[in-house]
């Protein structure tokens, strides 16, 4: 009989969002006639149709594939030049940042890349890995699967990971640690807290990484939601001196172009970024990541890459802005609705997530149950993102305006008794 990867047995019951989905389905089955429809503000999944520019580009691409003269077979494993060039120009060069087209690796989304990057980093036990708490669960679970952790304790913390607490006191941005880490995951605008990092804080992290020969895995899936990028708020880690030597950056088209179902994103691996062999020899990660991609993938489909390219056209930019304005309008309504109830509210300004302290000492899952049972609203319990998330819940602003307004009405009608 084949042996299994026993690291999977260390994972906590289910991935957070399927677990929430299971609970909601069970509730819907046992309460078929509550009279109110269930409104889902749990997973951050977009609700609005794709930008028209992307749809037209996909149609054109499919037609090309249907004609012998314009047919294409395998795509280049790391992305077509047309898309990589559009990315370089619009996301980097236009902001004065130096990234080359072959440092862009087009993929089916940043979630996969955040896990896959472990393929080219050291074997279990070699790297000390820093993870913010609360955190996007993918960073933790992929490390568990790869065998980089021991078992989980009662508080939900895995042996072998270094947790960096993100609390209301530190604005949900961890200070650089005293100890040495080799790999650190950071995500700003942050999922789940909706917090943003400022230039001083990110400068400190880049300096830490350079001083400690560490790599920052910087996730900017929500970059398009930064309200006022520039002077105070960084869009990209490559705005900082030395970041090309210490950072990988993950981008997604899911949350700006609405590509959660289409699937496309990209990862930047600069050529100056080195890791080390156990013998102490410096090695560029760029070559390893290229090798990994060309072996394990045949890349992203042509129509999808043409759709992603169309997001960079003038019409595409305008249509993305319309989507962001819509979701951020929702975030404002949710934020202000919760504030008017006297709740302690964070996020929702530079990110489509509103992070709320549970009232009266309720735990995150009790709050989840009450919201589901009394308001028929699905939220995400903060403890699902880590022990520091206990006592909080996250409301996603990805929804229709009508649903968001209804959510606020239902929340106001809630009677929240102490635990
Ligand atoms: C979330 O709700 O945290 C996100 O939708 C998850 C994801 O982007 O994979």
Coordinates of C-alpha atoms and ligand atoms in Angstrom, one line a residue:
X1 CA 0.0 0.0 0.0
X2 CA 1.2 3.5 -0.8
X3 CA 2.4 5.7 2.1
X4 CA 0.6 9.0 2.4
X5 CA 2.0 12.5 3.3
X6 CA 1.3 12.4 7.0
X7 CA 1.8 16.1 7.3
X8 CA -1.8 16.4 6.0
X9 CA -3.0 14.7 9.2
X10 CA -1.6 17.7 11.2
X11 CA -4.0 20.1 9.4
X12 CA -6.9 21.4 11.4
X13 CA -10.3 19.9 10.4
X14 CA -11.0 21.7 7.1
X15 CA -9.8 24.7 5.2
X16 CA -11.7 27.6 6.7
X17 CA -14.0 28.6 3.9
X18 CA -15.3 25.1 3.0
X19 CA -15.8 24.6 6.8
X20 CA -18.0 27.8 6.9
X21 CA -19.8 26.6 3.8
X22 CA -20.6 23.3 5.4
X23 CA -22.0 25.0 8.5
X24 CA -24.1 27.3 6.4
X25 CA -25.5 24.4 4.3
X26 CA -26.3 22.5 7.5
X27 CA -28.1 25.6 8.9
X28 CA -30.1 26.1 5.7
X29 CA -31.2 22.5 5.7
X30 CA -32.3 22.6 9.3
X31 CA -34.0 26.0 9.1
X32 CA -35.7 25.9 5.7
X33 CA -38.4 28.5 6.5
X34 CA -36.7 31.4 8.4
X35 CA -38.3 33.7 5.9
X36 CA -35.1 35.5 5.2
X37 CA -32.6 34.6 2.6
X38 CA -29.0 33.9 3.7
X39 CA -26.6 36.7 2.8
X40 CA -23.0 35.6 2.4
X41 CA -20.3 38.0 3.6
X42 CA -17.8 35.2 4.4
X43 CA -15.3 34.3 1.7
X44 CA -14.0 37.3 -0.2
X45 CA -15.4 36.2 -3.5
X46 CA -16.4 38.8 -6.1
X47 CA -20.0 39.2 -7.1
X48 CA -20.0 41.7 -10.0
X49 CA -19.7 40.6 -13.7
X50 CA -16.3 40.7 -15.4
X51 CA -15.1 44.0 -17.0
X52 CA -16.4 44.3 -20.5
X53 CA -12.8 44.7 -21.9
X54 CA -11.8 41.3 -20.5
X55 CA -14.9 39.6 -21.9
X56 CA -14.4 41.0 -25.4
X57 CA -10.7 40.0 -25.3
X58 CA -11.6 36.5 -24.3
X59 CA -14.1 36.2 -27.1
X60 CA -11.5 37.4 -29.6
X61 CA -9.0 34.9 -28.2
X62 CA -11.4 32.0 -28.5
X63 CA -12.1 33.0 -32.1
X64 CA -8.4 33.0 -32.8
X65 CA -8.0 29.5 -31.4
X66 CA -10.8 28.4 -33.8
X67 CA -8.9 29.4 -36.9
X68 CA -5.9 27.5 -38.3
X69 CA -4.0 30.7 -39.2
X70 CA -4.3 32.1 -35.7
X71 CA -4.4 28.9 -33.6
X72 CA -1.9 28.5 -30.7
X73 CA -0.8 25.5 -28.8
X74 CA 1.1 25.4 -25.5
X75 CA 1.6 28.8 -24.0
X76 CA 5.1 29.8 -22.7
X77 CA 5.1 28.3 -19.2
X78 CA 5.8 31.6 -17.5
X79 CA 3.5 33.8 -19.5
X80 CA 3.1 35.4 -22.9
X81 CA 5.3 38.5 -23.7
X82 CA 2.2 40.6 -24.4
X83 CA 0.9 40.2 -20.8
X84 CA 4.3 40.4 -19.1
X85 CA 5.0 43.6 -21.0
X86 CA 1.7 45.1 -20.1
X87 CA 2.3 44.2 -16.4
X88 CA 5.8 45.6 -16.4
X89 CA 4.7 48.9 -17.9
X90 CA 1.5 49.5 -15.9
X91 CA 2.3 48.0 -12.5
X92 CA 6.0 48.9 -12.3
X93 CA 7.6 51.2 -14.9
X94 CA 4.8 53.8 -14.8
X95 CA 5.6 54.1 -11.0
X96 CA 9.3 54.3 -11.7
X97 CA 10.0 50.7 -10.6
X98 CA 12.5 48.6 -12.3
X99 CA 11.1 45.1 -13.0
X100 CA 11.9 43.2 -16.2
X101 CA 9.4 41.2 -18.2
X102 CA 11.2 37.9 -17.5
X103 CA 11.0 38.5 -13.8
X104 CA 7.2 38.2 -14.1
X105 CA 5.7 34.7 -13.8
X106 CA 2.1 34.5 -14.9
X107 CA 0.1 31.9 -13.1
X108 CA -3.5 30.8 -12.3
X109 CA -3.6 32.9 -9.2
X110 CA -1.6 34.1 -6.2
X111 CA -3.1 31.4 -3.9
X112 CA -1.3 28.7 -5.8
X113 CA 1.9 30.6 -6.0
X114 CA 2.0 31.3 -2.2
X115 CA 2.0 27.6 -1.7
X116 CA 4.2 26.6 -4.7
X117 CA 7.0 28.9 -3.7
X118 CA 7.9 26.4 -0.9
X119 CA 9.0 24.0 -3.7
X120 CA 12.1 26.1 -4.2
X121 CA 12.8 27.0 -0.5
X122 CA 14.7 24.8 1.9
X123 CA 13.7 21.4 3.2
X124 CA 11.8 21.1 6.6
X125 CA 13.9 22.4 9.5
X126 CA 16.2 24.6 7.3
X127 CA 14.2 27.9 7.4
X128 CA 12.7 29.7 10.3
X129 CA 9.3 30.9 9.0
X130 CA 7.5 33.9 10.3
X131 CA 3.7 34.2 9.9
X132 CA 1.5 37.0 11.0
X133 CA -1.3 36.2 13.4
X134 CA -4.2 36.5 12.2
X135 CA -3.2 35.4 8.7
X136 CA -4.5 34.2 5.4
X137 CA -4.7 30.5 6.2
X138 CA -3.0 29.4 3.0
X139 CA 0.5 30.5 4.2
X140 CA 0.1 28.3 7.3
X141 CA -1.5 25.2 5.8
X142 CA 0.9 25.0 2.8
X143 CA 3.8 25.0 5.3
X144 CA 2.1 22.2 7.3
X145 CA 1.6 20.2 4.1
X146 CA 5.3 20.7 3.2
X147 CA 6.4 19.3 6.6
X148 CA 7.7 22.6 7.9
X149 CA 5.8 22.4 11.2
X150 CA 5.2 20.1 14.1
X151 CA 1.7 19.5 15.5
X152 CA -0.8 22.1 16.3
X153 CA -1.5 23.1 19.9
X154 CA -4.8 23.9 21.6
X155 CA -4.5 27.5 20.7
X156 CA -4.2 26.6 17.0
X157 CA -0.5 27.4 16.8
X158 CA 1.8 25.0 14.9
X159 CA 5.1 24.0 16.5
X160 CA 8.0 25.3 14.3
X161 CA 6.3 28.5 13.0
X162 CA 7.1 31.9 14.4
X163 CA 3.9 33.8 14.9
X164 CA 4.0 37.6 14.7
X165 CA 1.0 39.0 16.6
X166 CA -1.1 41.6 14.7
X167 CA -3.2 43.4 17.2
X168 CA -5.3 46.6 17.5
X169 CA -2.3 48.0 19.6
X170 CA 0.2 47.6 16.7
X171 CA -2.4 48.6 14.0
X172 CA -2.3 44.9 12.8
X173 CA 1.3 45.4 11.5
X174 CA 3.9 43.4 13.3
X175 CA 7.2 45.0 14.5
X176 CA 10.3 43.3 13.1
X177 CA 11.3 40.5 15.5
X178 CA 14.4 40.3 17.6
X179 CA 15.1 36.7 16.5
X180 CA 16.4 35.7 13.1
X181 CA 13.9 34.4 10.5
X182 CA 14.8 33.2 7.0
X183 CA 11.3 33.5 5.5
X184 CA 8.5 36.0 6.4
X185 CA 5.0 36.2 4.9
X186 CA 3.5 39.7 4.8
X187 CA 0.2 40.8 3.2
X188 CA -0.8 44.4 2.8
X189 CA -3.5 45.6 2.3
X190 CA -4.1 42.8 4.8
X191 CA -6.4 39.9 4.6
X192 CA -8.2 39.4 7.1
X193 CA -7.8 42.6 9.1
X194 CA -8.1 45.2 6.3
X195 CA -5.1 47.0 7.8
X196 CA -2.5 48.8 5.6
X197 CA 1.3 49.0 6.3
X198 CA 3.0 52.4 6.0
X199 CA 6.3 53.3 4.4
X200 CA 8.3 53.4 7.7
X201 CA 7.0 50.0 8.7
X202 CA 7.8 48.4 5.4
X203 CA 11.2 50.1 5.3
X204 CA 11.9 48.4 8.7
X205 CA 10.9 45.0 7.3
X206 CA 13.1 45.4 4.2
X207 CA 16.1 46.4 6.3
X208 CA 15.4 43.5 8.6
X209 CA 15.4 41.1 5.6
X210 CA 18.6 42.5 4.2
X211 CA 20.4 42.4 7.5
X212 CA 19.3 38.8 8.2
X213 CA 19.5 37.4 4.7
X214 CA 15.8 36.7 4.9
X215 CA 13.2 36.6 2.1
X216 CA 9.9 38.5 2.4
X217 CA 7.0 36.8 0.6
X218 CA 4.9 39.9 0.0
X219 CA 1.3 39.4 -1.0
X220 CA -0.4 42.4 -2.7
X221 CA -3.6 40.6 -3.8
X222 CA -5.6 43.7 -2.6
X223 CA -3.2 46.4 -4.0
X224 CA -5.9 48.0 -6.1
X225 CA -7.9 48.8 -3.0
X226 CA -5.2 51.2 -1.5
X227 CA -7.1 54.5 -1.4
X228 CA -4.2 56.9 -1.6
X229 CA -1.0 55.1 -2.6
X230 CA 2.1 57.2 -2.8
X231 CA 3.5 59.3 -0.1
X232 CA 2.5 57.3 2.9
X233 CA 1.2 54.0 1.6
X234 CA 3.4 51.7 -0.5
X235 CA 1.8 49.8 -3.4
X236 CA 4.7 47.5 -3.9
X237 CA 7.7 46.3 -1.8
X238 CA 9.9 47.2 -4.8
X239 CA 9.5 50.9 -3.9
X240 CA 12.1 50.2 -1.2
X241 CA 15.9 50.2 -1.7
X242 CA 17.2 46.7 -1.6
X243 CA 13.9 44.9 -2.0
X244 CA 15.0 43.4 -5.2
X245 CA 17.5 41.4 -3.1
X246 CA 15.1 40.2 -0.5
X247 CA 11.5 40.0 -1.7
X248 CA 9.1 38.0 -3.9
X249 CA 5.8 39.8 -4.6
X250 CA 2.5 38.0 -5.3
X251 CA -0.2 39.7 -7.5
X252 CA -3.7 38.6 -8.3
X253 CA -6.3 39.6 -10.9
X254 CA -9.0 38.1 -8.7
X255 CA -9.9 41.1 -6.6
X256 CA -9.4 43.9 -9.1
X257 CA -10.4 42.3 -12.4
X258 CA -13.0 40.0 -10.7
X259 CA -11.0 36.9 -11.9
X260 CA -11.8 34.6 -8.9
X261 CA -13.4 32.3 -11.4
X262 CA -11.3 33.1 -14.4
X263 CA -8.0 32.4 -12.5
X264 CA -5.0 34.5 -13.3
X265 CA -2.3 36.3 -11.3
X266 CA 1.5 36.7 -11.3
X267 CA 4.6 36.5 -9.1
X268 CA 7.6 38.7 -9.3
X269 CA 11.0 37.0 -8.7
X270 CA 13.8 39.5 -9.2
X271 CA 17.1 38.2 -10.6
X272 CA 19.1 39.7 -7.7
X273 CA 17.2 37.6 -5.1
X274 CA 19.4 34.8 -3.8
X275 CA 18.9 31.9 -1.4
X276 CA 21.7 29.7 -0.2
X277 CA 22.6 26.0 -0.4
X278 CA 23.4 24.1 2.8
X279 CA 27.1 24.5 1.8
X280 CA 26.7 28.3 1.9
X281 CA 26.7 28.9 -1.9
X282 CA 24.4 31.7 -3.0
X283 CA 21.8 30.8 -5.6
X284 CA 19.4 33.0 -7.5
X285 CA 15.8 32.0 -6.9
X286 CA 14.9 33.2 -10.4
X287 CA 16.4 30.2 -12.1
X288 CA 14.9 27.7 -9.7
X289 CA 11.4 29.3 -10.1
X290 CA 11.7 29.2 -13.9
X291 CA 12.8 25.6 -13.7
X292 CA 9.9 24.8 -11.4
X293 CA 7.4 26.4 -13.7
X294 CA 8.6 24.8 -16.9
X295 CA 8.6 21.4 -15.3
X296 CA 5.3 21.5 -13.4
X297 CA 3.1 23.6 -15.6
X298 CA 2.2 24.4 -19.2
X299 CA 1.1 27.9 -18.1
X300 CA -2.2 29.8 -18.3
X301 CA -4.6 29.5 -21.2
X302 CA -4.3 32.0 -24.1
X303 CA -7.9 33.5 -23.7
X304 CA -7.3 34.1 -20.0
X305 CA -4.0 35.8 -20.6
X306 CA -5.6 38.0 -23.3
X307 CA -8.4 38.9 -20.8
X308 CA -5.7 39.8 -18.2
X309 CA -3.9 41.9 -20.8
X310 CA -7.2 43.7 -21.5
X311 CA -7.4 44.8 -17.8
X312 CA -4.4 47.1 -18.6
X313 CA -6.2 48.8 -21.5
X314 CA -7.6 52.3 -20.9
X315 CA -11.2 50.8 -20.9
X316 CA -10.0 48.0 -18.6
X317 CA -8.5 50.4 -16.1
X318 CA -11.7 52.4 -16.1
X319 CA -13.9 49.3 -15.6
X320 CA -11.6 48.1 -12.8
X321 CA -12.0 51.4 -11.1
X322 CA -15.8 51.1 -11.3
X323 CA -15.6 47.7 -9.6
X324 CA -13.3 48.9 -6.8
X325 CA -15.5 51.9 -6.2
X326 CA -18.5 49.6 -5.9
X327 CA -16.8 47.3 -3.4
X328 CA -15.3 50.1 -1.4
X329 CA -18.7 51.8 -1.3
X330 CA -19.9 48.6 0.3
X331 CA -17.1 48.6 2.7
X332 CA -17.9 52.1 3.8
X333 CA -21.6 51.2 4.4
X334 CA -20.5 48.1 6.4
X335 CA -18.0 50.1 8.4
X336 CA -20.3 53.0 9.2
X337 CA -23.2 50.6 10.0
X338 CA -21.1 48.7 12.5
X339 CA -19.7 51.9 14.0
X340 CA -23.2 53.3 14.5
X341 CA -24.0 50.2 16.6
X342 CA -21.1 51.1 18.9
X343 CA -18.9 48.3 17.6
X344 CA -15.1 48.6 17.5
X345 CA -14.3 48.5 13.7
X346 CA -11.1 48.3 11.7
X347 CA -10.2 48.0 8.1
X348 CA -12.5 48.8 5.2
X349 CA -10.6 51.9 4.1
X350 CA -7.7 50.4 2.1
X351 CA -9.1 46.9 1.8
X352 CA -12.5 45.3 1.0
X353 CA -12.6 43.7 4.5
X354 CA -14.1 45.1 7.7
X355 CA -12.6 43.7 10.9
X356 CA -14.9 44.0 13.9
X357 CA -14.4 43.2 17.6
X358 CA -17.1 40.9 18.9
X359 CA -19.2 42.8 21.4
X360 CA -19.6 41.8 25.1
X361 CA -16.8 39.2 25.1
X362 CA -18.4 36.9 22.6
X363 CA -16.1 34.4 20.9
X364 CA -15.7 34.5 17.1
X365 CA -17.6 31.3 16.5
X366 CA -20.4 32.2 18.9
X367 CA -20.7 35.5 17.0
X368 CA -20.7 33.5 13.7
X369 CA -23.6 31.3 15.0
X370 CA -25.6 34.3 16.3
X371 CA -25.2 36.2 13.0
X372 CA -26.2 33.1 11.0
X373 CA -29.1 32.2 13.3
X374 CA -30.5 35.6 14.1
X375 CA -29.6 37.7 11.0
X376 CA -29.0 34.9 8.4
X377 CA -25.8 36.7 7.6
X378 CA -22.6 34.7 7.0
X379 CA -19.4 36.3 8.3
X380 CA -15.9 34.8 8.9
X381 CA -14.9 34.1 12.5
X382 CA -11.7 35.8 13.3
X383 CA -10.3 32.8 15.2
X384 CA -10.3 30.9 11.8
X385 CA -7.3 33.2 10.8
X386 CA -5.3 32.5 14.0
X387 CA -5.4 32.8 17.7
X388 CA -5.0 36.6 17.6
X389 CA -8.2 36.7 15.6
X390 CA -10.2 35.3 18.5
X391 CA -12.8 37.9 19.6
X392 CA -13.1 39.4 16.1
X393 CA -15.1 38.7 13.0
X394 CA -14.5 39.7 9.3
X395 CA -17.2 41.0 7.0
X396 CA -16.4 40.9 3.3
X397 CA -17.5 43.8 1.2
X398 CA -17.7 41.7 -2.0
X399 CA -21.4 41.8 -2.5
X400 CA -24.2 43.6 -4.3
X401 CA -25.1 47.0 -2.9
X402 CA -28.6 45.8 -2.1
X403 CA -27.3 42.9 0.0
X404 CA -24.8 45.1 1.9
X405 CA -27.6 47.6 2.8
X406 CA -29.8 44.7 3.9
X407 CA -26.9 43.3 6.1
X408 CA -26.6 46.6 7.9
X409 CA -30.4 46.6 8.6
X410 CA -30.3 43.1 9.9
X411 CA -27.2 43.8 12.1
X412 CA -29.0 46.8 13.7
X413 CA -32.0 44.6 14.5
X414 CA -29.7 42.1 16.3
X415 CA -29.9 41.8 20.1
X416 CA -26.4 40.7 21.1
X417 CA -26.4 39.4 24.7
X418 CA -23.2 38.7 26.5
X419 CA -21.6 35.2 26.1
Ligands
LIG1 C1 -10.7 35.2 1.6 O1 -11.9 35.3 1.8 O2 -9.9 35.3 2.5 C2 -10.2 35.1 0.2 O3 -11.2 35.1 -0.7 C3 -9.5 33.9 0.0 C4 -8.7 33.8 -1.2 O4 -8.5 34.8 -1.9 O5 -8.2 32.7 -1.5

